[in-house]
Amino acid sequence: MIRTSLTAAGALLLAACTAGSDEGAKAGLDIPDIAATDISEQTMKDITEQLSSDEFEGRMPGTIGEEKTVALLTERFAAAGLEPGNNGSWVQKVPLVEITGKDFAPLTISGEGTDIALEYGSDWVGVTYREDAQTTLEDSELVFVGYGVNAPERGWNDYEGVDMTGKTAVILVNDPDFGTESLEGPFNGKAMTYYGRWTYKYEEAARQGAAGAIIIHDTEPASYGWNVVESSWSGPQAYAQRGENAPALTVMNGWVQNEAGRQILEAAGQDADKLFAAAKKEGFKAVPLGLEASTSFSNDIRTFESQNVIGILPGTEAPDEYVIHTAHWDHLGRCTAAPDGDDICNGAVDNATGTAALVALAEAHAKVGPARRTLVFLAVTAEESGLLGADYYAANPVFPLDQTVGGINMDAFLIAGPSKDVTVVGPGKSQLDQFLEAALEADGRVSTPNPNPEAGYYYRSDHFAFAKRGVPMLYVDGGEDLVDGGTEAGAAVALDYRENRYHGPKDEYDPNWDWSGVMADLQLFYRLGRMLGMSTSWPNWNEGDEFKATRDEACTAAETGC
């Protein structure tokens, strides 16, 4: 997670977190006192350096980089004292398909008096989720559908009254409340909902029968620049293999640069700013643009099995109750080259650091000895392709979800030095907040809510695959209030990483890194995991949370567990 600065919305989120804390205290949770322990900084350095070396080629699933990663993790899990987590095996097979687009034609926009040709990479990027050797979008009518949201429970439908069959949806980033400073509104104000994620927008366009879906990029609501889009959406793309009765797909999904998107709208005789403003208001109606889009490209298709890596430290008194630790081992492989020709996205921060943390925490727990519950260390594949490894595990759990107490997700430890705080992504959602507050108090630190909730980080990492199925999950990141330099210095480090290294070839290991802040965060994660592992409580989602009903239903039906 990459942050910017604390906002008024963040202050409101902090109030929400405090409210959740009061509720949890009333619930009488069993939160054991846990002493600090030794966690190996050398393990963090060694594994981060290895995983992010050029030898691992960016850890793209289905490559030699995956083979080396899985071999390293199984070796280190075993040496740490863990047992294989999948019925005697260290891995869970994850069936994927890799589609690599090539020979891209320009994206042409045509109509009366209009002839626009957008160049691939600099102006637009696109992929297909279909396993077809050739992708052709031909004379597909463009329809501006605002934020592309169909939310009956919120009384909002951007597709109402329009037949999208064979047409291409032109969509805005984020959701209609983006840009407000409060958390009030039909889509939680400044805090992004799942309707703001690009994954949802493509899925909904397909449900509407669209042939194509094109998102207009904008750096602030997307929370990343065009360089990230170009790098992430070019080259091999991994997807979950589809069953025979899988939902329909669009022919092509893509992005256009902001200026290119505005050019398209203005060629249709629309004022882009007025159209964007109208899309934020309830009752917005989709606008046919009177233009047609065409493009084509070919695809190399490869089906393969990737692997989640699972190690466990079996519990003593309640071995059939599970506390899960997650981190994704994958990254982007080879990607858009830097000016110096370097085209390996090494992913040192994202997420060699989190993967190394799984091993370091496993070592620490094993050295102290088993907890009363089983501790699970799960390194998942294909997070960068849409949380595919985590989603596959959550849909096909090795350990039943109604026997999974909760978990902790670790995704990209930004190297910024020690901080006085930690950043909570999605505070106030569950009673896990009470465990976090106790661990922070023991460490002499405080929690700060996610400073930019509009980025929707709670829906962008592996814990979401578990949360949406009802398992309470914590997503905690390093803080921004640095001991040396305060929040201004912390924001500067985050901004520098996001603009110069995130999802690019320069996210590389540096032997001069100051690991003290990361090690303090790991001490916190150790306490959290150990608290949950030793507790007798089953923390739940707070009243009114979007995931509580799913957990309650699962627990009602469960014979054991929650």
XYZ file of C-alpha atoms in Angstrom:
562
model
C 0.000 0.000 0.000
C 1.377 3.406 -0.980
C 0.161 6.421 0.934
C 0.209 10.197 0.573
C -0.924 12.311 3.539
C -3.485 12.425 6.339
C -6.799 14.043 5.371
C -10.056 15.085 6.984
C -11.488 11.785 5.779
C -8.685 10.052 7.646
C -9.708 11.793 10.838
C -13.256 10.545 10.378
C -11.957 7.041 9.803
C -10.012 7.290 13.051
C -13.277 8.086 14.815
C -14.803 5.011 13.173
C -11.905 2.918 14.427
C -12.419 4.227 17.964
C -16.115 3.379 17.774
C -15.209 -0.152 16.723
C -12.861 -0.385 19.701
C -15.656 0.463 22.134
C -17.845 -2.213 20.628
C -15.096 -4.832 20.858
C -14.375 -3.991 24.494
C -18.013 -4.607 25.322
C -17.802 -7.970 23.608
C -15.395 -9.178 26.315
C -12.741 -10.499 23.950
C -9.974 -12.732 25.277
C -6.839 -10.781 24.299
C -3.747 -12.391 25.871
C -0.647 -10.426 26.830
C 2.190 -11.389 24.502
C 5.841 -10.638 25.153
C 8.134 -9.368 22.429
C 10.466 -11.862 20.791
C 13.516 -12.000 18.560
C 12.778 -11.669 14.835
C 15.636 -12.088 12.386
C 16.547 -8.976 10.429
C 19.061 -11.089 8.535
C 16.250 -13.337 7.302
C 14.402 -10.277 6.022
C 17.492 -9.030 4.198
C 18.521 -12.378 2.732
C 15.118 -13.422 1.402
C 14.181 -9.978 0.103
C 17.486 -9.761 -1.742
C 17.139 -13.252 -3.195
C 13.541 -12.925 -4.320
C 14.155 -9.553 -5.960
C 17.372 -10.511 -7.731
C 17.477 -10.633 -11.534
C 17.922 -14.402 -11.202
C 14.231 -14.637 -10.193
C 13.186 -12.595 -13.280
C 10.465 -10.633 -11.518
C 8.645 -13.700 -10.098
C 5.981 -13.917 -12.798
C 3.702 -16.920 -12.204
C 4.376 -19.798 -14.558
C 8.017 -18.892 -15.211
C 11.390 -20.049 -13.957
C 11.015 -17.233 -11.436
C 8.078 -19.066 -9.870
C 10.004 -22.343 -9.718
C 12.856 -20.664 -7.869
C 10.508 -18.791 -5.548
C 8.532 -21.880 -4.539
C 11.743 -23.849 -3.992
C 13.172 -21.100 -1.780
C 9.998 -20.749 0.281
C 9.547 -24.463 0.888
C 13.182 -24.744 1.921
C 12.945 -21.798 4.302
C 9.547 -22.809 5.733
C 10.936 -26.252 6.523
C 14.104 -24.798 8.050
C 11.962 -22.457 10.163
C 10.242 -25.442 11.741
C 6.924 -25.425 9.888
C 5.099 -28.464 8.542
C 3.687 -28.787 5.006
C 0.234 -27.208 5.041
C -1.701 -29.067 2.341
C -2.123 -32.688 3.378
C 1.612 -33.332 3.404
C 2.413 -30.981 0.533
C 3.915 -27.504 0.734
C 1.866 -26.251 -2.230
C -1.677 -25.810 -3.467
C -1.986 -25.929 -7.249
C -3.738 -22.908 -8.793
C -4.944 -23.379 -12.405
C -4.250 -20.266 -14.500
C -4.133 -19.159 -18.109
C -1.544 -16.688 -19.398
C -2.534 -14.457 -22.323
C 0.132 -12.312 -23.976
C -1.165 -9.741 -26.425
C 0.988 -8.682 -29.381
C 0.788 -6.920 -32.754
C -1.508 -4.234 -31.396
C -3.265 -2.062 -33.944
C -4.069 1.516 -32.940
C -7.344 2.085 -31.116
C -9.269 4.024 -33.730
C -12.253 6.231 -32.949
C -14.416 7.068 -35.945
C -17.615 8.915 -36.705
C -18.887 11.828 -38.690
C -15.956 14.205 -38.969
C -13.878 12.129 -36.531
C -10.836 10.005 -37.270
C -8.684 9.456 -34.156
C -5.878 6.888 -33.948
C -4.557 6.197 -30.433
C -1.173 4.499 -30.227
C -0.752 1.431 -28.039
C 1.264 2.065 -24.882
C 1.465 5.843 -25.017
C -2.285 6.459 -25.492
C -4.049 3.220 -24.610
C -3.533 -0.330 -23.374
C -5.863 -3.269 -23.708
C -6.191 -6.964 -22.978
C -8.666 -9.740 -23.517
C -9.837 -12.197 -20.880
C -11.015 -14.549 -23.635
C -8.811 -17.436 -24.640
C -8.856 -16.455 -28.325
C -5.861 -16.346 -30.649
C -7.167 -13.159 -32.255
C -9.009 -10.254 -30.640
C -10.983 -7.898 -32.858
C -13.173 -5.034 -31.730
C -14.820 -3.674 -34.856
C -16.994 -0.571 -35.157
C -18.260 -0.899 -31.586
C -20.502 2.012 -30.591
C -19.133 4.029 -27.680
C -21.375 4.830 -24.705
C -20.234 6.976 -21.787
C -21.581 5.218 -18.670
C -20.169 7.483 -15.968
C -18.626 5.366 -13.220
C -20.092 2.153 -14.647
C -21.960 1.301 -11.433
C -25.062 -0.842 -11.062
C -25.887 -0.867 -7.332
C -29.591 -1.597 -6.696
C -29.137 -1.453 -2.922
C -27.884 2.128 -3.302
C -30.493 3.159 -5.856
C -27.852 3.731 -8.526
C -27.639 2.319 -12.065
C -25.412 3.983 -14.645
C -26.624 1.490 -17.267
C -30.338 2.066 -16.791
C -32.243 2.375 -20.065
C -29.350 1.503 -22.373
C -28.775 -1.737 -24.280
C -25.024 -2.335 -24.239
C -25.021 -5.392 -26.490
C -22.024 -5.147 -28.801
C -21.131 -1.660 -27.566
C -18.118 -0.349 -25.672
C -18.508 1.315 -22.280
C -16.390 4.398 -21.572
C -15.934 4.566 -17.782
C -14.461 6.852 -15.122
C -12.028 5.737 -12.408
C -13.180 5.326 -8.778
C -16.823 5.897 -7.762
C -19.193 8.889 -7.799
C -18.249 10.200 -4.340
C -14.603 10.631 -5.245
C -13.342 14.111 -4.456
C -15.482 14.759 -1.378
C -13.789 15.367 1.963
C -16.277 13.502 4.144
C -17.276 9.864 4.456
C -20.947 10.661 3.870
C -22.659 9.909 0.593
C -24.179 7.148 -1.522
C -20.761 5.495 -1.964
C -19.202 6.222 1.457
C -17.955 9.634 0.424
C -14.209 9.841 -0.045
C -13.652 6.189 0.870
C -13.751 4.029 -2.239
C -16.176 1.125 -2.334
C -15.725 -2.009 -4.415
C -17.762 -0.271 -7.144
C -14.739 1.967 -7.688
C -12.327 -0.834 -8.548
C -11.411 -1.534 -12.158
C -12.119 -5.235 -11.612
C -15.751 -4.454 -10.804
C -16.126 -2.070 -13.763
C -15.006 -4.683 -16.285
C -17.168 -7.365 -14.681
C -20.271 -5.145 -14.761
C -19.679 -4.103 -18.370
C -19.567 -7.794 -19.291
C -22.779 -8.474 -17.350
C -24.404 -5.691 -19.358
C -23.431 -7.433 -22.612
C -20.778 -4.926 -23.672
C -18.202 -5.872 -26.268
C -15.612 -3.583 -24.747
C -14.863 -1.533 -21.648
C -12.450 1.395 -21.594
C -11.520 3.245 -18.401
C -10.351 6.850 -18.670
C -7.239 7.081 -16.535
C -6.789 9.897 -14.039
C -3.866 9.793 -11.627
C -5.564 11.065 -8.470
C -8.677 8.837 -8.427
C -6.685 5.874 -9.727
C -3.982 6.539 -7.092
C -1.232 5.762 -9.610
C 0.148 7.265 -12.793
C -0.120 6.161 -16.400
C 3.329 4.569 -16.120
C 1.845 2.018 -13.690
C -1.050 1.243 -16.041
C 1.247 0.825 -19.039
C 3.672 -1.401 -17.146
C 1.027 -3.530 -15.434
C -1.223 -4.051 -18.463
C 1.411 -4.846 -21.061
C 3.188 -8.174 -21.417
C 1.884 -11.535 -20.146
C -1.341 -11.385 -18.126
C -2.438 -14.258 -15.887
C -6.077 -15.104 -15.212
C -8.002 -17.861 -13.492
C -8.952 -20.651 -15.842
C -12.646 -20.482 -16.655
C -15.134 -23.310 -16.270
C -17.707 -24.311 -18.882
C -20.508 -22.274 -17.311
C -18.454 -19.166 -16.528
C -20.092 -15.736 -17.024
C -19.795 -13.969 -20.374
C -16.794 -11.739 -21.046
C -16.171 -8.575 -23.004
C -14.038 -8.868 -26.133
C -11.561 -6.272 -24.878
C -10.887 -4.346 -21.670
C -8.568 -1.389 -21.640
C -7.495 2.028 -20.435
C -6.941 5.325 -22.237
C -4.810 8.242 -21.149
C -6.815 11.071 -19.588
C -6.161 13.440 -22.474
C -7.093 10.739 -24.987
C -10.340 10.122 -23.116
C -11.162 13.814 -23.160
C -10.342 13.943 -26.869
C -12.858 11.172 -27.529
C -15.610 12.889 -25.559
C -14.993 16.251 -27.168
C -15.006 14.647 -30.630
C -18.508 13.464 -29.717
C -19.518 17.065 -29.077
C -19.443 16.691 -25.292
C -17.904 18.962 -22.672
C -15.773 16.480 -20.719
C -15.831 18.438 -17.447
C -19.617 18.830 -17.527
C -20.044 15.156 -18.375
C -17.754 14.108 -15.498
C -19.702 16.331 -13.112
C -23.044 14.912 -14.281
C -21.786 11.354 -13.684
C -21.380 12.119 -9.971
C -25.070 12.908 -9.502
C -27.874 10.501 -8.727
C -30.048 9.861 -11.747
C -27.212 10.125 -14.268
C -28.136 8.606 -17.628
C -25.644 6.934 -19.954
C -24.715 9.055 -22.983
C -24.323 7.459 -26.454
C -21.385 9.212 -28.085
C -22.180 8.621 -31.738
C -18.660 7.267 -32.293
C -17.277 3.800 -32.930
C -14.143 2.086 -31.636
C -12.027 -0.485 -33.434
C -8.781 -2.291 -32.709
C -7.208 -5.706 -33.017
C -4.356 -7.726 -31.612
C -3.258 -11.342 -31.469
C -2.656 -13.457 -28.380
C -0.285 -16.167 -27.292
C -2.126 -18.441 -24.860
C -0.626 -20.767 -22.292
C -2.439 -22.728 -19.605
C -0.477 -23.729 -16.549
C -0.659 -24.391 -12.849
C 0.803 -21.873 -10.465
C 1.277 -22.545 -6.769
C 0.328 -21.167 -3.384
C 2.895 -22.147 -0.737
C 1.501 -23.189 2.659
C 3.315 -23.942 5.901
C 1.768 -24.488 9.327
C 2.758 -24.522 12.975
C 0.118 -26.901 14.419
C -1.725 -25.757 17.524
C -1.600 -27.528 20.868
C -5.099 -27.211 22.358
C -7.167 -26.149 19.333
C -5.335 -27.453 16.257
C -8.523 -27.266 14.151
C -8.781 -23.511 14.664
C -6.613 -21.480 12.302
C -4.939 -18.065 12.280
C -3.742 -17.117 8.822
C -0.830 -14.915 7.699
C -0.845 -13.939 4.005
C 1.556 -12.301 1.569
C 1.859 -12.596 -2.209
C 5.121 -13.910 -3.620
C 4.508 -12.929 -7.270
C 5.344 -9.798 -9.222
C 5.197 -8.611 -12.847
C 8.126 -10.451 -14.431
C 9.476 -8.544 -17.408
C 7.744 -5.223 -17.997
C 8.105 -1.863 -19.718
C 11.834 -1.101 -19.744
C 13.401 1.804 -17.882
C 15.464 4.309 -19.893
C 18.591 2.279 -19.127
C 17.049 -0.806 -20.755
C 16.290 -2.658 -17.496
C 13.030 -4.561 -18.116
C 12.836 -6.782 -15.016
C 10.245 -5.674 -12.479
C 12.077 -7.104 -9.455
C 9.398 -6.253 -6.890
C 11.713 -5.836 -3.915
C 9.318 -3.812 -1.789
C 6.266 -5.235 -3.576
C 6.255 -7.896 -2.308
C 9.565 -9.619 -1.637
C 9.476 -7.844 1.730
C 6.089 -9.283 2.698
C 7.076 -12.750 1.546
C 10.280 -12.563 3.580
C 8.158 -11.494 6.546
C 6.206 -14.763 6.359
C 9.460 -16.670 6.838
C 10.786 -14.368 9.555
C 7.532 -14.603 11.519
C 7.396 -18.382 11.055
C 10.919 -18.628 12.503
C 9.970 -16.450 15.462
C 6.772 -18.368 16.301
C 8.439 -21.749 15.917
C 11.286 -20.688 18.207
C 8.811 -19.654 20.928
C 6.787 -22.820 20.374
C 3.304 -23.693 19.086
C 0.299 -21.562 20.017
C -2.968 -23.144 21.186
C -4.376 -22.610 17.659
C -2.709 -23.563 14.375
C -0.752 -20.757 12.719
C -0.906 -20.781 8.915
C 1.684 -19.053 6.700
C 0.283 -18.674 3.177
C 2.345 -17.239 0.304
C -0.092 -16.746 -2.554
C 0.412 -16.434 -6.274
C -0.981 -14.040 -8.907
C -1.940 -11.144 -6.651
C -0.772 -8.743 -9.331
C -3.207 -10.356 -11.779
C -6.221 -9.725 -9.545
C -5.737 -11.597 -6.224
C -6.059 -14.901 -8.095
C -4.050 -17.110 -5.729
C -5.763 -15.802 -2.609
C -9.154 -16.045 -4.277
C -8.481 -19.619 -5.350
C -7.483 -20.587 -1.818
C -10.512 -18.850 -0.304
C -12.804 -20.623 -2.787
C -11.013 -23.940 -2.226
C -9.735 -23.626 1.347
C -7.312 -26.172 2.715
C -8.576 -25.193 6.177
C -12.328 -24.473 6.446
C -13.134 -20.785 6.530
C -15.601 -21.239 9.377
C -12.688 -22.669 11.386
C -10.395 -19.792 10.398
C -10.370 -17.294 13.262
C -9.010 -14.403 11.224
C -5.784 -13.225 9.728
C -3.121 -10.653 8.950
C -2.083 -9.566 5.474
C 1.355 -8.167 4.612
C 1.783 -6.365 1.311
C 4.862 -4.219 0.625
C 6.888 -2.934 3.582
C 7.988 0.521 2.534
C 11.543 1.153 3.722
C 11.171 4.441 5.561
C 12.785 4.053 8.977
C 10.949 3.759 12.311
C 7.561 5.431 12.734
C 5.474 6.363 15.743
C 2.348 4.908 14.158
C 1.020 2.235 11.834
C -1.513 2.790 9.079
C -4.773 0.862 9.366
C -6.508 0.114 6.086
C -10.215 -0.310 6.733
C -10.365 0.622 10.437
C -13.561 0.089 12.379
C -14.556 -2.950 10.348
C -14.070 -5.774 12.846
C -13.243 -6.710 16.413
C -9.708 -7.460 15.264
C -9.151 -3.753 15.895
C -9.137 -4.555 19.624
C -6.279 -7.016 19.202
C -4.422 -4.400 17.177
C -4.912 -1.704 19.815
C -3.599 -4.038 22.522
C -0.553 -4.932 20.422
C 0.130 -1.273 19.663
C -0.124 -0.336 23.323
C 2.407 -3.042 24.191
C 4.749 -1.625 21.537
C 4.195 2.008 22.552
C 2.772 2.991 19.173
C -0.546 4.298 17.838
C -2.806 3.590 14.874
C -3.512 6.041 12.075
C -6.272 5.400 9.559
C -5.489 5.082 5.874
C -4.711 8.666 4.780
C -6.224 8.224 1.311
C -9.335 6.011 1.596
C -10.311 7.050 -1.924
C -7.678 4.621 -3.241
C -9.711 1.618 -2.061
C -6.732 -0.274 -0.676
C -8.943 -2.593 1.363
C -10.140 -4.113 -1.924
C -6.691 -4.329 -3.518
C -4.758 -6.938 -1.575
C -5.043 -10.615 -0.740
C -6.976 -10.259 2.512
C -10.004 -9.127 0.468
C -10.474 -12.647 -0.925
C -11.023 -13.848 2.652
C -12.941 -10.814 3.900
C -15.597 -11.022 1.203
C -16.188 -14.620 2.306
C -16.637 -13.527 5.887
C -13.221 -14.147 7.492
C -12.112 -11.119 9.575
C -8.802 -9.854 8.240
C -6.436 -7.065 9.284
C -4.495 -5.031 6.769
C -1.945 -2.899 8.615
C 0.907 -1.040 6.972
C 3.898 0.937 8.184
C 3.120 4.390 9.512
C 3.865 7.790 8.054
C 4.684 9.700 11.223
C 8.393 8.961 11.105
C 10.574 9.330 14.169
C 12.969 11.256 11.949
C 11.045 13.907 10.032
C 7.416 13.270 11.010
C 4.522 12.957 8.567
C 6.115 15.240 5.983
C 9.090 12.902 5.646
C 6.862 9.823 5.627
C 4.660 11.210 2.871
C 7.739 12.108 0.823
C 9.098 8.546 1.034
C 5.731 7.118 -0.025
C 5.400 9.568 -2.916
C 8.935 8.886 -4.141
C 8.324 5.137 -4.159
C 4.972 5.421 -5.910
C 6.251 7.751 -8.633
C 9.685 6.210 -9.256
C 9.642 2.511 -8.358
C 6.133 1.094 -7.821
C 5.389 -1.545 -10.500
C 8.530 -0.547 -12.363
C 12.039 -1.917 -12.956
C 13.575 0.221 -10.202
C 11.789 -1.487 -7.301
C 15.098 -3.145 -6.453
C 16.881 -4.263 -3.308
C 19.259 -1.763 -1.728
C 21.892 -3.102 0.716
C 21.891 0.295 2.454
C 18.229 0.125 3.496
C 17.359 0.987 7.093
C 15.294 -1.992 8.284
C 14.497 -0.665 11.761
C 10.984 0.463 10.874
C 10.151 -2.832 9.179
C 11.402 -4.815 12.154
C 9.214 -2.762 14.494
C 6.227 -3.552 12.286
C 7.114 -7.252 12.337
C 7.174 -7.194 16.123
C 3.625 -5.860 15.970
C 2.557 -8.591 13.526
C 4.150 -11.212 15.756
C 2.124 -9.987 18.736
C -1.073 -9.939 16.649
C -0.600 -13.454 15.315
C 0.328 -14.773 18.731
C -2.623 -13.030 20.416
C -5.059 -14.596 17.954
C -3.268 -17.922 18.236
C -3.492 -18.003 22.035
C -6.958 -16.455 22.382
C -10.207 -18.369 22.900
C -12.305 -15.636 21.248
C -13.752 -15.566 17.724
C -13.661 -11.900 16.664
C -16.433 -10.906 14.282
C -17.144 -8.013 11.958
C -18.728 -4.991 13.593
C -22.461 -4.381 13.274
C -23.321 -2.835 9.911
C -20.161 -3.999 8.165
C -20.631 -5.324 4.634
C -19.062 -8.714 5.495
C -20.817 -9.478 8.795
C -23.858 -11.224 7.324
C -21.640 -13.664 5.425
C -19.678 -14.543 8.557
C -22.827 -14.894 10.669
C -24.408 -17.223 8.123
C -21.287 -19.394 7.981
C -21.024 -19.538 11.759
C -24.693 -20.443 12.165
C -24.244 -23.396 9.840
C -20.906 -24.508 11.318
C -20.783 -27.556 13.578
C -17.358 -26.534 14.860
C -15.311 -23.342 14.683
C -16.907 -19.907 14.865
